[in-house]
CSV table of C-alpha atoms in Angstrom, one decimal:
chain,number,residue,atom,x,y,z
A,1,MET,CA,79.3,20.6,-42.4
A,2,GLU,CA,77.4,18.8,-39.5
A,3,ASN,CA,76.2,22.2,-38.3
A,4,PHE,CA,75.1,23.2,-41.7
A,5,ILE,CA,73.2,19.9,-42.1
A,6,SER,CA,71.5,20.4,-38.7
A,7,THR,CA,70.5,24.0,-39.5
A,8,LEU,CA,69.1,22.9,-42.9
A,9,SER,CA,67.2,20.2,-41.3
A,10,ILE,CA,65.6,22.6,-38.7
A,11,VAL,CA,64.6,25.1,-41.6
A,12,VAL,CA,63.2,22.4,-43.9
A,13,SER,CA,61.3,20.7,-41.0
A,14,SER,CA,59.8,23.9,-39.8
A,15,ALA,CA,58.8,25.0,-43.3
A,16,LEU,CA,56.9,21.8,-43.9
A,17,ILE,CA,55.0,22.1,-40.7
A,18,TYR,CA,53.7,25.5,-41.5
A,19,ALA,CA,53.3,24.6,-45.2
A,20,ALA,CA,51.1,21.6,-44.7
A,21,PRO,CA,47.9,23.4,-43.9
A,22,LEU,CA,48.5,25.9,-46.7
A,23,ILE,CA,49.0,23.0,-49.3
A,24,PHE,CA,45.7,21.3,-48.3
A,25,THR,CA,43.8,24.7,-48.4
A,26,ALA,CA,45.3,25.8,-51.7
A,27,LEU,CA,44.5,22.6,-53.4
A,28,GLY,CA,40.9,23.0,-52.2
A,29,GLY,CA,40.7,26.5,-53.6
A,30,THR,CA,42.0,25.1,-57.0
A,31,PHE,CA,39.3,22.4,-57.3
A,32,SER,CA,36.6,25.1,-56.5
A,33,GLU,CA,37.9,27.7,-58.8
A,34,ARG,CA,38.6,25.2,-61.6
A,35,SER,CA,34.8,24.6,-61.4
A,36,GLY,CA,34.2,28.2,-61.7
A,37,ILE,CA,33.4,29.1,-58.1
A,38,VAL,CA,35.5,31.6,-56.4
A,39,ASN,CA,35.9,30.5,-52.8
A,40,VAL,CA,37.4,33.3,-50.7
A,41,GLY,CA,35.6,31.5,-47.7
A,42,LEU,CA,38.5,29.1,-47.2
A,43,GLU,CA,39.6,31.0,-44.2
A,44,GLY,CA,36.3,30.3,-42.4
A,45,ILE,CA,36.3,26.7,-43.6
A,46,MET,CA,39.8,26.4,-41.9
A,47,VAL,CA,38.4,27.8,-38.8
A,48,MET,CA,35.6,25.1,-38.5
A,49,GLY,CA,38.0,22.5,-39.4
A,50,ALA,CA,40.5,23.5,-36.7
A,51,PHE,CA,37.7,23.7,-34.1
A,52,SER,CA,35.9,20.5,-34.9
A,53,SER,CA,39.3,18.6,-35.0
A,54,ILE,CA,40.4,19.9,-31.7
A,55,VAL,CA,37.1,19.1,-29.9
A,56,PHE,CA,37.3,15.6,-31.4
A,57,ASN,CA,40.9,15.2,-30.3
A,58,LEU,CA,40.0,16.3,-26.7
A,59,SER,CA,36.9,14.1,-26.6
A,60,MET,CA,38.2,11.0,-28.3
A,61,GLY,CA,42.0,11.0,-27.7
A,62,ASP,CA,41.8,8.0,-25.2
A,63,VAL,CA,39.9,6.0,-27.6
A,64,PHE,CA,42.1,6.4,-30.7
A,65,GLY,CA,45.4,7.1,-29.1
A,66,ASN,CA,48.2,8.1,-31.4
A,67,TRP,CA,45.9,7.9,-34.4
A,68,THR,CA,43.6,10.6,-32.9
A,69,PRO,CA,45.2,13.5,-35.1
A,70,TRP,CA,44.7,11.4,-38.3
A,71,VAL,CA,41.1,10.8,-37.5
A,72,GLY,CA,40.8,14.4,-36.5
A,73,LEU,CA,41.8,15.4,-40.1
A,74,LEU,CA,38.8,13.4,-41.4
A,75,VAL,CA,36.4,14.9,-38.9
A,76,GLY,CA,37.8,18.5,-39.7
A,77,GLY,CA,37.4,17.7,-43.5
A,78,GLY,CA,33.8,16.5,-43.0
A,79,ILE,CA,32.9,19.7,-41.0
A,80,GLY,CA,34.6,21.8,-43.7
A,81,LEU,CA,32.6,20.0,-46.4
A,82,ILE,CA,29.3,20.7,-44.7
A,83,PHE,CA,30.2,24.2,-44.0
A,84,SER,CA,31.1,24.8,-47.7
A,85,LEU,CA,27.6,23.7,-48.8
A,86,ILE,CA,26.6,27.1,-47.5
A,87,HIS,CA,28.7,28.7,-50.2
A,88,ALA,CA,27.7,26.1,-52.9
A,89,VAL,CA,24.0,26.7,-52.4
A,90,ALA,CA,24.5,30.5,-52.3
A,91,THR,CA,26.7,30.8,-55.4
A,92,VAL,CA,25.2,27.8,-57.7
A,93,ASN,CA,21.5,27.8,-56.8
A,94,LEU,CA,20.7,31.3,-55.4
A,95,ARG,CA,23.1,32.9,-57.8
A,96,ALA,CA,24.8,35.1,-55.0
A,97,ASN,CA,27.9,37.1,-55.7
A,98,HIS,CA,30.9,34.7,-54.9
A,99,ILE,CA,33.1,37.2,-52.9
A,100,VAL,CA,30.0,38.2,-50.9
A,101,SER,CA,29.2,34.7,-50.0
A,102,GLY,CA,32.7,33.8,-49.1
A,103,THR,CA,32.9,36.8,-46.9
A,104,VAL,CA,29.9,35.9,-45.0
A,105,ILE,CA,31.5,32.5,-44.3
A,106,ASN,CA,34.6,34.1,-43.1
A,107,MET,CA,32.6,36.3,-40.7
A,108,LEU,CA,30.1,33.5,-39.5
A,109,ALA,CA,32.7,30.7,-38.9
A,110,PRO,CA,35.0,32.5,-36.3
A,111,ALA,CA,32.0,33.9,-34.4
A,112,LEU,CA,30.3,30.4,-34.4
A,113,ALA,CA,33.5,28.6,-33.3
A,114,ILE,CA,34.2,30.9,-30.4
A,115,PHE,CA,30.5,30.8,-29.3
A,116,LEU,CA,30.7,27.0,-29.3
A,117,THR,CA,34.0,27.0,-27.5
A,118,ARG,CA,32.6,29.1,-24.7
A,119,VAL,CA,29.4,26.8,-24.4
A,120,LEU,CA,31.6,23.6,-24.4
A,121,TYR,CA,34.5,24.8,-22.2
A,122,GLU,CA,32.8,26.7,-19.2
A,123,GLY,CA,32.8,30.2,-20.8
A,124,ARG,CA,36.5,30.2,-21.8
A,125,GLY,CA,37.5,31.6,-25.3
A,126,GLN,CA,39.8,28.8,-25.9
A,127,THR,CA,40.1,25.1,-25.6
A,128,ASP,CA,42.5,22.9,-23.6
A,129,PHE,CA,45.7,21.8,-25.3
A,130,ILE,CA,45.6,18.5,-26.9
A,131,LYS,CA,47.7,15.5,-25.7
A,132,PHE,CA,47.9,13.7,-29.1
A,133,ASN,CA,49.3,15.8,-31.9
A,134,PHE,CA,51.2,15.4,-35.1
A,135,GLY,CA,54.6,16.4,-33.7
A,136,LYS,CA,57.6,15.5,-35.7
A,137,SER,CA,58.1,12.1,-37.5
A,138,ASN,CA,60.7,10.1,-39.3
A,139,ILE,CA,59.7,8.9,-42.7
A,140,PRO,CA,60.3,5.2,-42.9
A,141,LEU,CA,63.2,3.9,-45.3
A,142,LEU,CA,63.8,7.5,-46.7
A,143,GLU,CA,65.3,8.6,-43.4
A,144,HIS,CA,68.2,6.3,-44.0
A,145,ILE,CA,69.4,8.1,-47.1
A,146,PRO,CA,72.8,9.7,-46.6
A,147,ILE,CA,72.6,13.5,-46.0
A,148,LEU,CA,69.2,13.8,-47.7
A,149,GLY,CA,67.6,11.6,-45.1
A,150,ASP,CA,68.9,13.9,-42.2
A,151,ILE,CA,67.7,17.1,-43.9
A,152,PHE,CA,64.2,16.1,-45.3
A,153,PHE,CA,63.0,12.8,-43.6
A,154,LYS,CA,64.1,12.9,-39.9
A,155,GLY,CA,62.2,15.0,-37.6
A,156,THR,CA,59.7,16.4,-40.0
A,157,SER,CA,56.0,16.7,-40.6
A,158,ALA,CA,54.3,13.6,-41.8
A,159,ALA,CA,51.1,15.6,-42.6
A,160,ALA,CA,53.2,17.7,-45.0
A,161,PHE,CA,54.4,14.6,-47.0
A,162,VAL,CA,50.8,13.4,-47.1
A,163,ALA,CA,49.7,16.8,-48.4
A,164,ILE,CA,52.4,16.5,-51.1
A,165,LEU,CA,51.1,13.1,-52.2
A,166,ILE,CA,47.7,14.6,-52.4
A,167,ALA,CA,48.9,17.4,-54.5
A,168,VAL,CA,50.3,14.9,-57.0
A,169,LEU,CA,47.1,13.0,-56.9
A,170,ALA,CA,45.1,16.1,-57.4
A,171,TRP,CA,47.2,17.0,-60.4
A,172,TYR,CA,46.4,13.7,-62.0
A,173,ILE,CA,42.7,13.9,-61.2
A,174,LEU,CA,42.4,17.5,-62.7
A,175,PHE,CA,44.5,16.9,-65.8
A,176,LYS,CA,44.4,13.1,-66.5
A,177,SER,CA,41.0,11.9,-65.4
A,178,ARG,CA,37.4,12.2,-67.1
A,179,PHE,CA,36.2,14.0,-63.7
A,180,GLY,CA,39.0,16.6,-63.9
A,181,LEU,CA,38.3,17.2,-67.6
A,182,ARG,CA,34.6,17.9,-66.8
A,183,LEU,CA,35.4,20.0,-63.9
A,184,ARG,CA,37.7,22.1,-65.9
A,185,SER,CA,35.2,22.5,-68.8
A,186,VAL,CA,32.5,23.9,-66.5
A,187,GLY,CA,35.1,26.5,-65.2
A,188,GLU,CA,36.1,27.5,-68.8
A,189,HIS,CA,32.8,27.4,-70.7
A,190,PRO,CA,29.8,26.1,-68.8
A,191,GLN,CA,27.4,26.6,-71.8
A,192,ALA,CA,29.6,24.4,-74.1
A,193,ALA,CA,29.9,21.8,-71.2
A,194,ASP,CA,26.1,21.7,-70.7
A,195,THR,CA,25.4,21.1,-74.5
A,196,LEU,CA,27.7,18.1,-74.2
A,197,GLY,CA,25.5,16.7,-71.4
A,198,ILE,CA,27.7,17.6,-68.5
A,199,ASN,CA,25.7,18.6,-65.4
A,200,VAL,CA,27.2,22.0,-64.6
A,201,TYR,CA,25.6,22.5,-61.2
A,202,LEU,CA,26.7,19.0,-60.1
A,203,MET,CA,30.3,19.6,-61.1
A,204,ARG,CA,30.4,23.0,-59.4
A,205,TYR,CA,28.9,21.5,-56.3
A,206,ALA,CA,31.6,18.8,-56.4
A,207,GLY,CA,34.4,21.4,-56.7
A,208,VAL,CA,33.1,23.5,-53.8
A,209,MET,CA,32.7,20.5,-51.6
A,210,ILE,CA,36.2,19.2,-52.4
A,211,SER,CA,37.4,22.5,-51.5
A,212,GLY,CA,35.5,22.4,-48.2
A,213,PHE,CA,36.8,18.9,-47.4
A,214,LEU,CA,40.5,20.0,-48.1
A,215,GLY,CA,40.2,23.3,-46.5
A,216,GLY,CA,38.8,21.6,-43.4
A,217,ILE,CA,41.7,19.2,-43.3
A,218,GLY,CA,44.0,22.3,-43.6
A,219,GLY,CA,42.6,23.8,-40.5
A,220,ALA,CA,42.6,20.6,-38.7
A,221,VAL,CA,46.5,20.3,-39.5
A,222,ALA,CA,47.2,23.8,-38.4
A,223,ALA,CA,45.4,23.2,-35.1
A,224,GLN,CA,46.9,19.6,-34.4
A,225,SER,CA,50.5,20.6,-35.4
A,226,ILE,CA,51.0,24.3,-34.6
A,227,SER,CA,48.6,25.8,-32.1
A,228,LEU,CA,47.6,22.5,-30.4
A,229,ASN,CA,44.5,24.0,-29.1
A,230,PHE,CA,41.6,26.2,-30.6
A,231,SER,CA,41.2,30.0,-29.9
A,232,VAL,CA,40.4,32.9,-32.1
A,233,SER,CA,44.1,33.2,-33.2
A,234,THR,CA,44.5,29.6,-34.3
A,235,ILE,CA,43.6,30.6,-37.9
A,236,ALA,CA,44.6,34.0,-38.6
A,237,GLY,CA,45.1,34.8,-42.4
A,238,GLN,CA,46.2,31.3,-43.4
A,239,GLY,CA,43.2,30.8,-45.6
A,240,PHE,CA,44.0,34.0,-47.6
A,241,ILE,CA,47.7,33.1,-47.9
A,242,ALA,CA,46.4,29.8,-49.3
A,243,LEU,CA,44.4,31.6,-51.9
A,244,ALA,CA,47.6,33.7,-52.7
A,245,ALA,CA,49.4,30.4,-53.2
A,246,MET,CA,46.7,29.0,-55.4
A,247,ILE,CA,47.0,32.2,-57.7
A,248,PHE,CA,50.7,32.1,-57.6
A,249,GLY,CA,50.6,28.6,-58.7
A,250,LYS,CA,48.4,29.3,-61.6
A,251,TRP,CA,45.5,27.1,-60.4
A,252,ASN,CA,47.7,23.9,-60.9
A,253,PRO,CA,48.0,21.7,-57.9
A,254,LEU,CA,51.7,21.3,-58.2
A,255,GLY,CA,52.2,24.9,-58.7
A,256,ALA,CA,50.0,25.7,-55.6
A,257,MET,CA,51.9,23.1,-53.7
A,258,GLY,CA,55.2,24.7,-54.2
A,259,ALA,CA,53.8,28.3,-53.6
A,260,ALA,CA,52.4,26.9,-50.3
A,261,ILE,CA,55.8,25.5,-49.2
A,262,PHE,CA,57.3,29.0,-50.1
A,263,PHE,CA,54.8,30.8,-47.9
A,264,GLY,CA,55.0,28.2,-45.2
A,265,PHE,CA,58.8,28.9,-45.1
A,266,ALA,CA,58.0,32.6,-44.7
A,267,GLN,CA,55.7,31.8,-41.9
A,268,SER,CA,58.4,29.6,-40.1
A,269,LEU,CA,61.1,32.5,-40.1
A,270,SER,CA,59.6,33.9,-36.8
A,271,VAL,CA,60.3,30.5,-35.1
A,272,ILE,CA,63.5,29.4,-36.9
A,273,GLY,CA,65.0,33.0,-37.5
A,274,SER,CA,67.6,32.6,-34.9
A,275,TYR,CA,69.1,29.5,-36.5
A,276,ILE,CA,69.7,31.3,-39.9
A,277,PRO,CA,72.8,33.6,-39.7
A,278,ILE,CA,71.6,36.0,-42.4
A,279,ILE,CA,68.4,36.9,-40.5
A,280,LYS,CA,69.2,36.2,-37.0
A,281,ASP,CA,69.5,39.8,-36.1
A,282,VAL,CA,66.2,41.0,-37.9
A,283,PRO,CA,63.6,42.0,-35.3
A,284,PRO,CA,61.1,39.2,-34.5
A,285,VAL,CA,58.1,41.5,-35.3
A,286,ALA,CA,59.6,41.9,-38.9
A,287,LEU,CA,59.8,38.1,-39.3
A,288,GLN,CA,56.2,37.6,-38.0
A,289,ILE,CA,54.7,40.0,-40.6
A,290,SER,CA,56.9,38.8,-43.4
A,291,PRO,CA,54.3,36.1,-44.7
A,292,TYR,CA,51.7,38.7,-45.0
A,293,ILE,CA,54.1,41.2,-46.8
A,294,LEU,CA,55.2,38.5,-49.2
A,295,THR,CA,51.4,37.7,-49.9
A,296,ILE,CA,50.8,41.2,-50.8
A,297,ILE,CA,53.9,41.4,-53.0
A,298,VAL,CA,53.0,38.2,-54.7
A,299,LEU,CA,49.5,39.3,-55.5
A,300,VAL,CA,50.5,42.7,-56.8
A,301,ALA,CA,53.3,41.0,-58.8
A,302,PHE,CA,51.3,38.1,-60.3
A,303,ILE,CA,47.6,38.6,-60.2
A,304,GLY,CA,47.6,40.5,-63.4
A,305,LYS,CA,49.7,37.9,-65.1
A,306,SER,CA,48.0,34.8,-63.9
A,307,GLN,CA,45.0,33.8,-66.0
A,308,GLY,CA,42.4,31.7,-64.1
A,309,PRO,CA,39.6,29.7,-65.6
A,310,ALA,CA,37.6,31.8,-68.0
A,311,ALA,CA,34.2,31.5,-66.3
A,312,ASN,CA,35.6,31.8,-62.8
A,313,GLY,CA,33.3,33.8,-60.7
A,314,GLU,CA,30.5,33.8,-63.3
A,315,THR,CA,27.1,32.8,-62.3
A,316,TYR,CA,25.7,30.1,-64.7
A,317,ILE,CA,21.9,30.1,-65.6
A,318,LYS,CA,20.8,26.9,-67.4
A,319,SER,CA,19.0,27.8,-70.6
A,320,LYS,CA,16.0,25.8,-71.7
C-alpha cells in the first residue's frame, strides 16, 4: 500500500508540474476566443513569457530571493500582454486574418527571443540556469490530510494549484459577472452587442490582452519549473497543446483546466514512465511523442463536435 501511494504521489506531482503552464495558457486562449478572436499565437506568447521571466530571474534573484519565481510570473505575464497587443491591433483594427496574425507571432517570438539571448549572454544560444525556481512544495494544512495529503499536497507544484484557483475564478468571471457576459456576447453576436451599447473593439482587446497575460504566465511557469533556463527548446509545442486543451474543454475554463491536466500527465510520462508498471517497458521515444499524438487524436475526434463562439474568427466592422 505504501509503495502504491508513493508511486501515485510521483505521478500526480509530475503531472501537475507539466500541467500548470498548459492550464494558464489554455485559460488565456479561452478568454480570447470567447471574445471572438482566434489566438493561435499563444505559442509565441509563451516563448516571450519564458524568456523574460528567466532574464528577470537571473538578474533579480539576489534581490527577491525565494519570491523571484513568483515575481517572474508577473514579468512574463506583462511581456506576454504587451506582445499580444500586436495580435489585437492586427485582428481588431487592421482586420487581418486571425490565423495569419497568430502564425506571424509564432514565427517572430522565437527568433526575437534567441536573438536577445545571444545579445545578453555573450553569443550563446541559451541562458544560464536559474538558482531560484518553483521546485516542489507542500500545501499548508492540506498536506496533513490522511492518504490524500501524501498523494496530492506533498512535494507538488504550488504553481499548479494557483492555476487551478485561477481557472475557478475565470469560470466565475466568464459566466457569473457582467464583464464575462459582455465578453461572451461580442464573441457570439457582435452586431447585437454593439446595438446594446457594448464596445465590441474594447471587449475584444480585453480578451486578447488577458490571453497574452495568462499565456505569458504559462511560459514563465514552464521555464521556471521545468527547463530552469531559456533556449530554443524551452517552449516546444506547449502553446498548441494548450489550444487543444481549450477546444477539448469546450471553451469552458474548468473544462480547459481538466484537459490541460490530462495533457500534462501525458507530457510527464517520459519522466515518470519507469515508475508506472504498465508502461515502464515502453520505449522512451514513444512516451516523449505521446502528448503530440494525443493532441492530434483529440483534435480529430472532438474538433467537429465542439462548437465554439459563433463569431469566433470573424472580423467585425462597426456599422454607422
